[in-house]
XYZ file of C-alpha atoms in Angstrom:
594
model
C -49.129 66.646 55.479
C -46.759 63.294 54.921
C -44.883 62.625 57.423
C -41.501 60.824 57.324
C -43.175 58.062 59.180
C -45.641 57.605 56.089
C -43.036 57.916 53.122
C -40.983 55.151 54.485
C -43.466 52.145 53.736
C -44.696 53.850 50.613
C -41.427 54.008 48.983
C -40.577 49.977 50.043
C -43.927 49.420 48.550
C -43.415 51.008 44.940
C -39.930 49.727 44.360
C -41.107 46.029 45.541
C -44.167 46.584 42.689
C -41.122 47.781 40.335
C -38.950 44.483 41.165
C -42.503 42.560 40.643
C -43.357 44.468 36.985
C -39.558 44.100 35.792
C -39.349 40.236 36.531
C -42.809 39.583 35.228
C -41.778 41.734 31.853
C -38.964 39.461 31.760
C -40.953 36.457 31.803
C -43.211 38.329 29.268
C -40.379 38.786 26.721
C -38.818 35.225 26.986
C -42.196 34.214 26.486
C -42.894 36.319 23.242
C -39.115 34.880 22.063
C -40.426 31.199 22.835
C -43.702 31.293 21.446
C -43.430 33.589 18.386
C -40.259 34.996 17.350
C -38.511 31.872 17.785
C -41.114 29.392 17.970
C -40.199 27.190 14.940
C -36.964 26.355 16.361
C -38.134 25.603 19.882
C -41.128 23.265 18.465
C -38.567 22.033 15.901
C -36.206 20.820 19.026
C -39.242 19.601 21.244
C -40.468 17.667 18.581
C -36.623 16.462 17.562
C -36.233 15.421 21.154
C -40.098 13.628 21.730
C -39.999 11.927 18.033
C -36.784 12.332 16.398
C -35.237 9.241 14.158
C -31.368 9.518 12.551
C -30.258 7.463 9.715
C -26.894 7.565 8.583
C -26.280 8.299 4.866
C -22.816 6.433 4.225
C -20.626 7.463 1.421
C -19.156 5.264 -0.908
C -14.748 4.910 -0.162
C -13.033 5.461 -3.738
C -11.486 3.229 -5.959
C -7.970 1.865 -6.330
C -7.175 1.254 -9.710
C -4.200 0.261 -11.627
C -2.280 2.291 -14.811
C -5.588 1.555 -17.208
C -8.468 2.010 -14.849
C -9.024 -1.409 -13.833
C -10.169 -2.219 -10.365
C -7.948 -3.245 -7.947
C -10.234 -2.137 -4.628
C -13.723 -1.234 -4.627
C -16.832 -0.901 -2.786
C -19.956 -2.882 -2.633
C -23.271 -2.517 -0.717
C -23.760 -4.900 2.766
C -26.617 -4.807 4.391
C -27.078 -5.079 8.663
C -30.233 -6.579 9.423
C -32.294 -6.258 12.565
C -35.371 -7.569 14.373
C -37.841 -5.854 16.498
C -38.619 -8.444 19.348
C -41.644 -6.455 20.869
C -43.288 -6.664 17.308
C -42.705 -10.679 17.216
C -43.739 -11.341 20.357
C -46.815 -9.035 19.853
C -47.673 -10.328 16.232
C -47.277 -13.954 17.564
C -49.744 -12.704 20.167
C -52.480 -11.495 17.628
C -51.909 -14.367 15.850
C -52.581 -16.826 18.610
C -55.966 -14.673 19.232
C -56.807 -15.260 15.524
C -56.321 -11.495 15.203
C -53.554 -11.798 12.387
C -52.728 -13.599 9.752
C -49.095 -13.252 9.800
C -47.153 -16.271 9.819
C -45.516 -17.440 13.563
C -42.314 -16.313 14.567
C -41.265 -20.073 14.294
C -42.009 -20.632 10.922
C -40.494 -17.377 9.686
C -37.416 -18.112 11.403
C -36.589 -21.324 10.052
C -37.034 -18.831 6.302
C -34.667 -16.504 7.523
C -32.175 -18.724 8.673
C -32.203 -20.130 5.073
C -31.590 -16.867 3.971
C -28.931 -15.568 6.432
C -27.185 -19.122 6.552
C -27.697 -19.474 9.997
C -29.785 -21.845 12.085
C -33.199 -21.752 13.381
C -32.608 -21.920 16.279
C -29.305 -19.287 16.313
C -32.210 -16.965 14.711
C -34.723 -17.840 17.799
C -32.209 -17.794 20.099
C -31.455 -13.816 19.205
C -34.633 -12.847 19.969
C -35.110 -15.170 23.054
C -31.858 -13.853 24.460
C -32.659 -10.263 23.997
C -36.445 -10.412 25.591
C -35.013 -12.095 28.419
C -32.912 -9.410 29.029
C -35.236 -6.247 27.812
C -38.951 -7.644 27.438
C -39.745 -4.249 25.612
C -37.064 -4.761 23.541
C -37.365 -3.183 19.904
C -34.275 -3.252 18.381
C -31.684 -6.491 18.018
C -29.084 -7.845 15.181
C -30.260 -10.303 13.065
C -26.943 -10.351 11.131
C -24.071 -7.982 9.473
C -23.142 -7.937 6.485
C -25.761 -9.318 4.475
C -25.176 -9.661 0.483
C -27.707 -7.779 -1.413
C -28.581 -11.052 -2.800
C -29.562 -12.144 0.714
C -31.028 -8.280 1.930
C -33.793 -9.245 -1.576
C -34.530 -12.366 -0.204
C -35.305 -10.764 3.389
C -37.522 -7.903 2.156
C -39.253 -10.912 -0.016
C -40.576 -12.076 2.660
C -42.604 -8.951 3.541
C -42.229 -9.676 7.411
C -42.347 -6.352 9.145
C -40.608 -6.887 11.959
C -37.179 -7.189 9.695
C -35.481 -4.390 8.555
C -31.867 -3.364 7.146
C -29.581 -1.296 6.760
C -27.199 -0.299 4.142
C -23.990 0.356 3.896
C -20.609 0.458 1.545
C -18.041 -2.860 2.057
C -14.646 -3.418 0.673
C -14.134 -5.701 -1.745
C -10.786 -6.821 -3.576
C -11.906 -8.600 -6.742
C -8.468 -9.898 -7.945
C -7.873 -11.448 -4.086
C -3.756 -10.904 -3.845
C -3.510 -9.162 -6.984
C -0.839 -6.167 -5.792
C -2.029 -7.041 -2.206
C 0.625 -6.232 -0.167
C 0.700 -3.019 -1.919
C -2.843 -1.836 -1.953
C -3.430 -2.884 1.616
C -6.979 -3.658 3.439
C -9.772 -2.263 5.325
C -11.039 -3.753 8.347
C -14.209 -2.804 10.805
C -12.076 0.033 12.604
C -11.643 1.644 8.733
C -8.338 1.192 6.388
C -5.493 -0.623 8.361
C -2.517 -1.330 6.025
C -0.516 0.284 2.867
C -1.736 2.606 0.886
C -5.650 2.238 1.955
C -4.227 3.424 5.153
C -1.378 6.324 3.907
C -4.405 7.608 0.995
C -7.160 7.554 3.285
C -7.318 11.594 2.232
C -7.994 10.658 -1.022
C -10.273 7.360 -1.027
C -12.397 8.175 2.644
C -16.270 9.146 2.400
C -17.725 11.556 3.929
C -21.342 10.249 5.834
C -24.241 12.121 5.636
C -28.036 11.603 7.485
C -31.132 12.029 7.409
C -32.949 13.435 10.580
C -36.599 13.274 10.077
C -40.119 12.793 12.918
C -42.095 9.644 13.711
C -45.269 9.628 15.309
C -45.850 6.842 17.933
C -46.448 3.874 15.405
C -42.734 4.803 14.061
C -44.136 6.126 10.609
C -42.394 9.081 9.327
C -44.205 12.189 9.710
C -44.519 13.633 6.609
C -42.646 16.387 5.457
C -40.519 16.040 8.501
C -37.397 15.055 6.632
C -34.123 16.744 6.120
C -30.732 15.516 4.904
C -27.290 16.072 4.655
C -25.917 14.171 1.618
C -23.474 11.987 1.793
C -20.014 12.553 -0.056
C -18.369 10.044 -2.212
C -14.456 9.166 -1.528
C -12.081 9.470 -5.088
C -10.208 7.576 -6.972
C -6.753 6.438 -6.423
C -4.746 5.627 -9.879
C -1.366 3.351 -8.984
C 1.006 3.250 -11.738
C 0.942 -0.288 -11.539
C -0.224 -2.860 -14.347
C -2.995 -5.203 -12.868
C -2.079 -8.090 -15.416
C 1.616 -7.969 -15.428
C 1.280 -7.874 -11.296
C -0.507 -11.063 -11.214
C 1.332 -12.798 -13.600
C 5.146 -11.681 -11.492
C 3.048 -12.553 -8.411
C 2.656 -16.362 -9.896
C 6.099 -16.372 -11.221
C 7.647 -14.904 -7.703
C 5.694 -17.146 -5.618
C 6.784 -20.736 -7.676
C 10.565 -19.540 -8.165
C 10.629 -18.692 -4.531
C 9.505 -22.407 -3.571
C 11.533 -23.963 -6.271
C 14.701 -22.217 -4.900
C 13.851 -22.997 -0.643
C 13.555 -19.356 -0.279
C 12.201 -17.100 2.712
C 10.878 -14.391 0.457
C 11.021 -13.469 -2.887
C 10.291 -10.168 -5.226
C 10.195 -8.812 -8.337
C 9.984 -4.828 -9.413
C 9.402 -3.426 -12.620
C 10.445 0.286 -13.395
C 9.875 2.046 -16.441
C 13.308 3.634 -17.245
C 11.922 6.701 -19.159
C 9.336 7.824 -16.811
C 10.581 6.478 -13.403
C 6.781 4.901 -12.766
C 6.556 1.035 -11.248
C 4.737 -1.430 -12.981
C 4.857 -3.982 -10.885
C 5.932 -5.315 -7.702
C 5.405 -8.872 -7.253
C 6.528 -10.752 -3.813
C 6.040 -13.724 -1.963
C 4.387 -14.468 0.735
C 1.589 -12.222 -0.046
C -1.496 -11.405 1.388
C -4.947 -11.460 -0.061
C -6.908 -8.195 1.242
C -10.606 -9.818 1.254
C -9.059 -12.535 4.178
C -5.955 -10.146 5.584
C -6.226 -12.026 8.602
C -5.119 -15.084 6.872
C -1.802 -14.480 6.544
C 0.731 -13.982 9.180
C 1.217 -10.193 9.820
C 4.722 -10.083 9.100
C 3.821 -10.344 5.446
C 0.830 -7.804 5.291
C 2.727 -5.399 4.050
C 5.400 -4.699 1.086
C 8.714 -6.181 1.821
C 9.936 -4.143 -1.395
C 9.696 -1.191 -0.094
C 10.059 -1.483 3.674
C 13.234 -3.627 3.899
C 16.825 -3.264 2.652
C 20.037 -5.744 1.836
C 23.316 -5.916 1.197
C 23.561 -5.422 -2.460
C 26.721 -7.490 -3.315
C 28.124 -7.403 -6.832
C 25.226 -5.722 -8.128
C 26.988 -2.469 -6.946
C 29.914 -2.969 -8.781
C 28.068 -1.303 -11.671
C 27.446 2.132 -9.602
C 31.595 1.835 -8.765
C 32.547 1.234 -12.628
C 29.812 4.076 -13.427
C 31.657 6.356 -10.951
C 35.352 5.496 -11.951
C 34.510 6.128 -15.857
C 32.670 9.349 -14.927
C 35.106 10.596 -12.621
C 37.960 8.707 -12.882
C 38.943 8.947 -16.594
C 38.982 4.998 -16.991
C 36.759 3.009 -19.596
C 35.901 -0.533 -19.994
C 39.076 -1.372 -21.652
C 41.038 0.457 -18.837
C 42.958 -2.274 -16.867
C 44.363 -3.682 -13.484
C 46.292 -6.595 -12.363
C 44.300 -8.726 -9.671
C 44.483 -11.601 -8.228
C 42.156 -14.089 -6.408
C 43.228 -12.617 -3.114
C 44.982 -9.455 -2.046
C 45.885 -7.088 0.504
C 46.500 -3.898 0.082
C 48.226 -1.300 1.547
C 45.899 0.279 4.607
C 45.212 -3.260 5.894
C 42.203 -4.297 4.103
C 42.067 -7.893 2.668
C 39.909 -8.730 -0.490
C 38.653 -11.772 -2.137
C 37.356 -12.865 -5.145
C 34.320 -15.526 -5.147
C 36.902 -18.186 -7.199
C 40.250 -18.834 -6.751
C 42.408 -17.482 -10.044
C 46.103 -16.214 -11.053
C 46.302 -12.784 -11.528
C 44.839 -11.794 -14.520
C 45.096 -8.027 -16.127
C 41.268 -7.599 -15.865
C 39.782 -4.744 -18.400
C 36.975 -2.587 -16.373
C 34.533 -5.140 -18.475
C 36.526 -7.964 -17.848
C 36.043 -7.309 -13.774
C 32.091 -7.199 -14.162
C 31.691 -9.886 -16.740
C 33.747 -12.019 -13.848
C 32.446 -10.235 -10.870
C 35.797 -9.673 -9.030
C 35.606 -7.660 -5.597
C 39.436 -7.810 -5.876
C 39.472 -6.318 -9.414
C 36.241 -3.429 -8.623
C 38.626 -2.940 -5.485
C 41.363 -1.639 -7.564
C 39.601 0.257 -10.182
C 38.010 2.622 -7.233
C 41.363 3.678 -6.108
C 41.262 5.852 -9.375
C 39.076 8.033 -7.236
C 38.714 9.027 -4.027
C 36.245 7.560 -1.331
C 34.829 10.924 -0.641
C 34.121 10.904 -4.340
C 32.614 7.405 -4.478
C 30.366 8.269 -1.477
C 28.911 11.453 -3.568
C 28.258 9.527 -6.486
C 26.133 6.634 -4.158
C 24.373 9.358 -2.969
C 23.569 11.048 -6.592
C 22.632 7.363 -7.337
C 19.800 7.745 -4.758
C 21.520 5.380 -2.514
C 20.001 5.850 1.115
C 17.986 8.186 0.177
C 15.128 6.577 -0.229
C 12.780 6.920 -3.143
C 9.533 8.910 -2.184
C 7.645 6.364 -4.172
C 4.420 6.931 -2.031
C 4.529 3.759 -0.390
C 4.000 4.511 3.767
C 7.198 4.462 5.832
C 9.247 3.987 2.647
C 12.706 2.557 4.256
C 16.363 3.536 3.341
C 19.384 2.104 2.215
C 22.583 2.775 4.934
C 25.493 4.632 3.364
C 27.489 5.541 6.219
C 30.067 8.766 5.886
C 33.058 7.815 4.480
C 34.933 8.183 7.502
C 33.495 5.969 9.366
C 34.096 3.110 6.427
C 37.789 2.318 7.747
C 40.090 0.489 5.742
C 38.107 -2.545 4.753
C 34.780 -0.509 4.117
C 36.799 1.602 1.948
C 37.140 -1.236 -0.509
C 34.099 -3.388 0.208
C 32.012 -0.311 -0.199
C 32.887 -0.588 -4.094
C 31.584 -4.106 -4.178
C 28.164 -4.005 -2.233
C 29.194 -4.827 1.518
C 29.033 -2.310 4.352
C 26.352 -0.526 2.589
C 22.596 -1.631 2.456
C 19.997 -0.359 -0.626
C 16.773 -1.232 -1.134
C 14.869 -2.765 -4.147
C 13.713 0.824 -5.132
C 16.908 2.315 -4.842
C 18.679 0.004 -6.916
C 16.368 -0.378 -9.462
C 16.141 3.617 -9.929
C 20.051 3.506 -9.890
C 20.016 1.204 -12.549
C 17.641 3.480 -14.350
C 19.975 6.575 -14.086
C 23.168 4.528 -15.384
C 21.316 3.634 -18.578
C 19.204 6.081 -19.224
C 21.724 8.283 -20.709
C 22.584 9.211 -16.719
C 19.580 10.840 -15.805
C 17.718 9.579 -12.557
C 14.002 9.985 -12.906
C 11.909 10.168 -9.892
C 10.560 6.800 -9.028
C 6.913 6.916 -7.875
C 3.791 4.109 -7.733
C 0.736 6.663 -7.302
C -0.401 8.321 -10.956
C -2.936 10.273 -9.273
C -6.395 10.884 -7.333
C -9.554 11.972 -8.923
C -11.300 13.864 -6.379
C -15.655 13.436 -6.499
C -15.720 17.009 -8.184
C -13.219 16.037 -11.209
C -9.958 17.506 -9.582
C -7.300 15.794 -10.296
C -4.363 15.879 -7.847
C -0.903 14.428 -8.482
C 1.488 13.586 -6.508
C 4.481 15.914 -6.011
C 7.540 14.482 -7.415
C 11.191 15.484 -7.767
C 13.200 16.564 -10.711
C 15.349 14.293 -13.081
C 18.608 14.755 -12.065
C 21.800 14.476 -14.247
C 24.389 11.799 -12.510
C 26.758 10.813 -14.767
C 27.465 11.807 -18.434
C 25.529 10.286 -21.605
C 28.602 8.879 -22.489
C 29.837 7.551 -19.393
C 25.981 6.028 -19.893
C 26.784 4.476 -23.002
C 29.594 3.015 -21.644
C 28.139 1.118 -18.778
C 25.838 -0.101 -21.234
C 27.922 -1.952 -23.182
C 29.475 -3.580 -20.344
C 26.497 -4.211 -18.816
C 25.062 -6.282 -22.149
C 28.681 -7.766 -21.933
C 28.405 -9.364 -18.778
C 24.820 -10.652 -19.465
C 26.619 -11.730 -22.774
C 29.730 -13.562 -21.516
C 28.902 -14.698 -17.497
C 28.155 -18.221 -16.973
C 24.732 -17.848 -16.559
C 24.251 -16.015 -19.848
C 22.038 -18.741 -21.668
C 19.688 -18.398 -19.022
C 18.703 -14.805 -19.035
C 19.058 -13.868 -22.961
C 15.285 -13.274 -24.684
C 15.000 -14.008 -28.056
C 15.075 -10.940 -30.152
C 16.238 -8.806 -27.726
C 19.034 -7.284 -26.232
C 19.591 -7.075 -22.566
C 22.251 -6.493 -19.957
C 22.424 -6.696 -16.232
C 24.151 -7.602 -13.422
C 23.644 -9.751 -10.344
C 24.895 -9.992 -6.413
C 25.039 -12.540 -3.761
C 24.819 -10.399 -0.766
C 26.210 -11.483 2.647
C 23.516 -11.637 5.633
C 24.326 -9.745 8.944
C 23.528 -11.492 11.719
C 22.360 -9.547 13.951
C 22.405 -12.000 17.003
C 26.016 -12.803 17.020
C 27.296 -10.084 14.760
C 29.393 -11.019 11.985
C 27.786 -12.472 9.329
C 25.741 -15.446 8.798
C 27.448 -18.355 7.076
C 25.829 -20.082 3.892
C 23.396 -18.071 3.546
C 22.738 -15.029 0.931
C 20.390 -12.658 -0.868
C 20.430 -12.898 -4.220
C 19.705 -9.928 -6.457
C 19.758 -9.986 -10.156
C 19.120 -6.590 -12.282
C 18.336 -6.502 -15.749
C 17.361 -3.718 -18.503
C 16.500 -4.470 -22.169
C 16.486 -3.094 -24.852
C 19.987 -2.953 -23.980
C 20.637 -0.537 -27.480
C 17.473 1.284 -26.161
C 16.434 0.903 -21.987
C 12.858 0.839 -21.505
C 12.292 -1.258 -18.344
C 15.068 -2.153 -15.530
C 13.968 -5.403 -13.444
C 14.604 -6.412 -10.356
C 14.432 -9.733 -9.035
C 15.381 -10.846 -5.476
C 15.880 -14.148 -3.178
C 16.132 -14.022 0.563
C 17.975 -17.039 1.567
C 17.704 -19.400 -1.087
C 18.831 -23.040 -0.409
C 18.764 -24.904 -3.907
C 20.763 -22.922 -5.240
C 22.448 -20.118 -2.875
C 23.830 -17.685 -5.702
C 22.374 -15.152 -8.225
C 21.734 -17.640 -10.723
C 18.958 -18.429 -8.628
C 17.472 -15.708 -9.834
C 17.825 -16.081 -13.485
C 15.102 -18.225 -14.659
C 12.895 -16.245 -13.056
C 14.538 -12.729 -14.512
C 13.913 -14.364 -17.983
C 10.216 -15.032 -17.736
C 9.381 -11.329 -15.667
C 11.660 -9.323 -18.360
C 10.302 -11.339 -21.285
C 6.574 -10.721 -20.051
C 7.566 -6.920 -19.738
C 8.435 -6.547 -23.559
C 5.432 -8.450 -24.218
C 2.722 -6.842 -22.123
C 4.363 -3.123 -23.387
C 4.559 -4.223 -27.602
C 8.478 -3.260 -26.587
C 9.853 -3.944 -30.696
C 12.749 -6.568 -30.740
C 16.428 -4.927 -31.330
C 17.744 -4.663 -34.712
C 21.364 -3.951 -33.855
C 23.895 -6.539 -32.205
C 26.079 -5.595 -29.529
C 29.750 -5.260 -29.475
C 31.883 -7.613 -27.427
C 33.954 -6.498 -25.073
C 37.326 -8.190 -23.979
C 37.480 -9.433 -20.516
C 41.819 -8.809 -20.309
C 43.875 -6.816 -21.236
C-alpha cells in the first residue's frame, strides 16, 4: 500500500524527468533545424562571416545628350588603386633571404610613381605611414582615380601586391559647352542643374558580388554570387551642342567688349516651343566646377529676372489691338513729357514736340509716353490678364531646377504711376524664358507653345519617358498676330539701329529695352546703369526662331544697341545651323505719324 508520504517525492520526481525530456527535445529539434533542414543556410552564413569578400558592381550614370544624340555628359572608367603593406614588407623579406625573386619594394616604387605621377618617395611614404600605424596592415590607397591608361600600366607590372578597382567617372567632353545648364557631379554624387534635378533618370543602380576566400585570399570556387549592376538612362536636352558653343563664344566676347557683368543669349523655336540654346557668360566648365566662382555655377537664364523696359511695349500694343480695337495706324498725340490725369508723370527717352504717333510709329520710336496713351484704350484689369496669358510671372516649366518667375503684381496694387509704367516694362519683372515664349505667342499666329529644354529620357529597358508639358494656348487673334508682325519688322526696319541687326536675305523684326536697375540697398533705382534686352524673330513673313539677347550693366555702351551686333551674329547662325530658306517677299512700311 502507497502511502501519501511515498506519492509525494514520486510525483516531484516524474515531472522534473518531464521538464528534463521536454528541454532536451527542444535542443534535439533546434539541432535537427541547424544541422539538416536548414543547414545550407547556417554553413552559408558561418562561412559568409569566417571568409566572406564584397565587391561592389557600379553601374554606369546615363548620358546627357543634346537634340541629335551628341554627348554632352558621359561616363568613363577610373580606377582606385591599393597596396597591401603586409605583402611588401613580407616579399621584401623573402627577397632579402634569397627566397624570391620579386623585385624590392624600392625599385618598384620608383615604377609606380612613374605611372601614378607621383613621387617615390610620396609612394614609400604610403606604405611607411600605414605600417607604422597598423604593422599587419593589408589594405592602403595607392591613388584614386587612375586613367585606364595608367590602371594598364599598373597591372603591367605584374606586382601582386597592387590591385584596383573600377569604377564609372564623369566626364564633360566639350568642357563649358551648355555648362551652366547641364550641371556637374562631384564625389558626394550630382551637385548642380539638371545632373542634380534628373538624377531619376541618369543615376545607376550598384550591384556586388559576394563570394568566399580561403586564408591565402583566393576565391573559393564556386562560391560566387552577384547582383548585377543597373545602368542609369539617357537624358535628351532639346538643345543644339554646336549652335551652344558657338552663342557661348559670341556671348562671352560681346559681354567683354560692352564692360558687362553678365551676358546671355536664348534661342526658342517658335513652332514647337523647344530651346536651342542658351548661351551666357561667365560660365562654368563641369570637368573643373570648382574653378569658377559659385555664383555662376548655375543658369542665370533661367534663375534670375529684370525689368524688361521697352521690350514690353510689344505685349501692350498686342493687347490694345486685340482688345482694344486699335491697329498700327491707330493714333495719339504725345509729347516728350506728360502728366496725366491720376498723377502719374511719363517720359520719353529723347526730348521731342508732340507728335501724332501711329501705334507703329510709338514702337519704331520707343515712346513710354506714346505706349502710355495707347493702353488707356483698355482697362488695367484687362492689361494685367493679357500679361498673364502672355506667361508673364508664370514661369515657364522648362525643366530647369527652381525655374524663377517674373513679378506681375495685382493691378491694384500698381497705383497711378504703375498703371502706366506697367505698359512700358517698369514695375514688372520677366525673365529671359518668359519673354522669349511671349514673343513666340505674338508671332506665331497668337498661340503660346509650351517652352521646355528636356526632349526626353531613355530608360536602360527602351522606355521612353517625356516630359509632361502644357497645352498651346490661344492669346491673341491670328490677325491681331499679323499685325504685331508688321510692326515689329517695322521697327527693326526704321529704328536707328536698324543697319545693325538686318541679315541678308532675310526678314526680321524685333524689339529692344533698356531696363532700369532696382537698387535694392537704397531703394529707388540705380543711376546709369541698365539691362539691356534685345528680341528678335525672323523670318519675319514666316517666325521660326525668336532670340533673345541680354546685357547686365553694360558700360561701353549702356543702351540696347549694345546688344545688336551680337543679335546679328546669334540670329544669323540660327538660320544657318537650321537650312531656315531666305524670304522671298518684302515687307510693307509702316508710317511712324499720323
Amino acid at each position: 500500500m502507497t502511502t501519501r508520504s511515498t506519492r509525494s517525492p514520486r510525483r516531484r520526481t516524474v515531472v522534473a524527468l518531464a521538464v528534463v525530456l521536454a528541454v532536451l527535445a527542444g535542443f534535439i529539434v533546434r539541432l535537427v533545424d541547424i544541422q539538416v533542414v536548414n543547414a545550407g543556410e547556417h554553413i552559408g552564413d558561418s562561412m559568409d562571416r569566417a571568409f566572406a569578400g564584397k565587391q561592389v558592381l557600379h553601374g554606369t550614370r546615363g548620358e546627357i545628350v543634346d537634340q541629335n544624340g551628341q554627348t554632352l555628359a558621359g561616363s568613363i572608367l577610373r580606377y582606385d588603386c591599393q597596396l597591401d603593406p603586409l605583402l611588401i614588407r613580407q616579399i621584401d623579406t623573402q627577397v632579402l633571404e634569397g627566397k624570391s625573386d620579386q623585385p624590392l619594394w624600392e625599385a618598384v616604387s620608383v615604377d609606380v610613381a612613374a605611372i601614378t605621377g607621383q613621387t617615390p618617395e610620396e609612394v614609400r611614404g604610403i606604405v611607411e605611414a600605414e605600417l607604422a600605424e597598423r604593422p599587419e596592415s593589408q589594405f592602403v590607397y595607392l591613388k584614386k582615380g587612375v586613367s585606364t591608361e595608367q590602371y594598364r600600366a599598373l597591372a603591367d607590372l605584374g606586382i601582386p601586391y597592387i590591385g584596383c578597382l573600377q569604377h564609372p567617372a564623369r566626364m564633360y567632353p566639350d568642357g563649358a559647352v551648355a555648362g551652366n545648364l547641364v550641371g556637374f557631379v562631384g564625389a558626394d554624387g550630382p551637385l548642380e542643374s539638371l545632373e542634380k534635378s534628373q538624377n531619376d533618370c541618369l543615376a545607376a543602380t550598384d550591384g556586388q558580388r559576394v563570394y568566399q576566400r580561403g586564408k591565402d585570399g583566393v576565391v573559393i570556387p564556386g562560391t560566387e554570387r552577384e547582383t548585377p549592376a543597373s545602368d542609369g538612362g539617357t537624358l535628351q536636352l532639346t538643345i543644339n551642342r554646336d549652335l551652344q558653343w558657338y552663342l557661348q563664344q559670341l556671348i562671352a566676347e560681346q559681354t567683354q567688349n560692352m564692360g558687362a557683368q553678365q551676358g546671355a543669349i536664348l534661342v526658342y523655336e517658335v513652332k514647337t516651343g523647344k530651346v536651342r540654346a542658351a548661351a551666357e557668360y561667365p560660365t562654368v566648365d563641369p570637368n573643373a566646377f570648382e574653378a569658377t566662382q559659385a555664383d555662376f555655377r548655375t543658369s542665370s537664364i533661367f534663375l534670375e529676372w529684370f525689368e524688361p523696359g521697352s521690350t514690353f511695349k510689344a505685349l501692350t500694343a498686342a493687347t490694345v489691338i486685340d482688345a482694344g480695337g486699335q491697329s498700327p495706324g491707330s493714333t495719339v498725340v504725345a509729347s516728350g513729357k506728360e502728366s496725366f490725369p491720376n498723377g502719374a508723370t511719363v517720359v520719353d527717352s529723347f526730348q521731342h514736340p508732340a507728335y501724332e504717333y501711329t501705334l507703329a510709329g510709338t514702337l519704331i520710336d520707343s515712346s513710354n509716353v506714346g505706349i502710355s496713351k495707347f493702353s488707356e484704350s483698355v482697362s488695367p484689369q484687362t492689361r494685367y490678364d493679357y500679361f498673364q496669358r502672355f506667361g508673364i510671372g508664370q514661369g515657364t516649366g522648362s525643366g530647369y531646377p527652381a525655374e524663377q518667375t517674373g513679378l506681375l503684381n495685382p493691378v491694384e496694387q500698381w497705383g497711378p504711376q504703375g498703371t502706366y509704367n506697367t505698359s512700358f516694362g517698369q514695375a514688372v519683372t520677366t525673365t529671359m524664358p518668359e519673354l522669349a515664349r511671349a514673343y513666340g505667342a505674338i508671332v506665331n499666329g497668337g498661340v503660346k507653345m509650351p517652352l521646355s529644354i528636356i526632349e526626353s529620357c531613355t530608360l536602360p529597358d527602351g522606355t521612353v519617358v517625356e516630359p509632361e508639358l502644357g497645352d498651346p494656348e490661344q492669346v491673341i487673334s491670328e490677325g491681331t498676330s499679323a499685325q504685331m508682325r508688321a510692326m515689329l519688322e517695322n521697327v527693326f526696319l526704321q529704328a536707328p539701329y536698324a543697319e545693325s541687326v538686318q541679315i541678308p536675305g532675310y526678314r526680321v523684326g524685333g524689339k529692344t529695352g533698356t531696363g532700369e536697375k532696382a537698387d535694392l540697398v537704397n531703394g529707388g533705382y540705380k543711376q546709369g546703369v541698365y539691362y539691356t534686352t534685345m528680341v528678335g524673330f525672323a523670318p519675319a513673313d514666316d517666325p521660326e526662331y525668336v532670340v533673345v539677347v541680354t546685357l547686365d550693366e553694360p558700360t561701353k555702351v549702356t543702351s540696347s544697341a549694345a546688344n545688336a551686333t551680337a543679335f546679328q551674329k546669334a540670329m544669323t547662325q540660327v538660320l544657318k545651323t537650321y537650312r531656315v530658306m531666305p524670304s522671298t517677299t518684302a515687307p510693307e512700311l509702316l508710317p511712324k505719324f499720323g
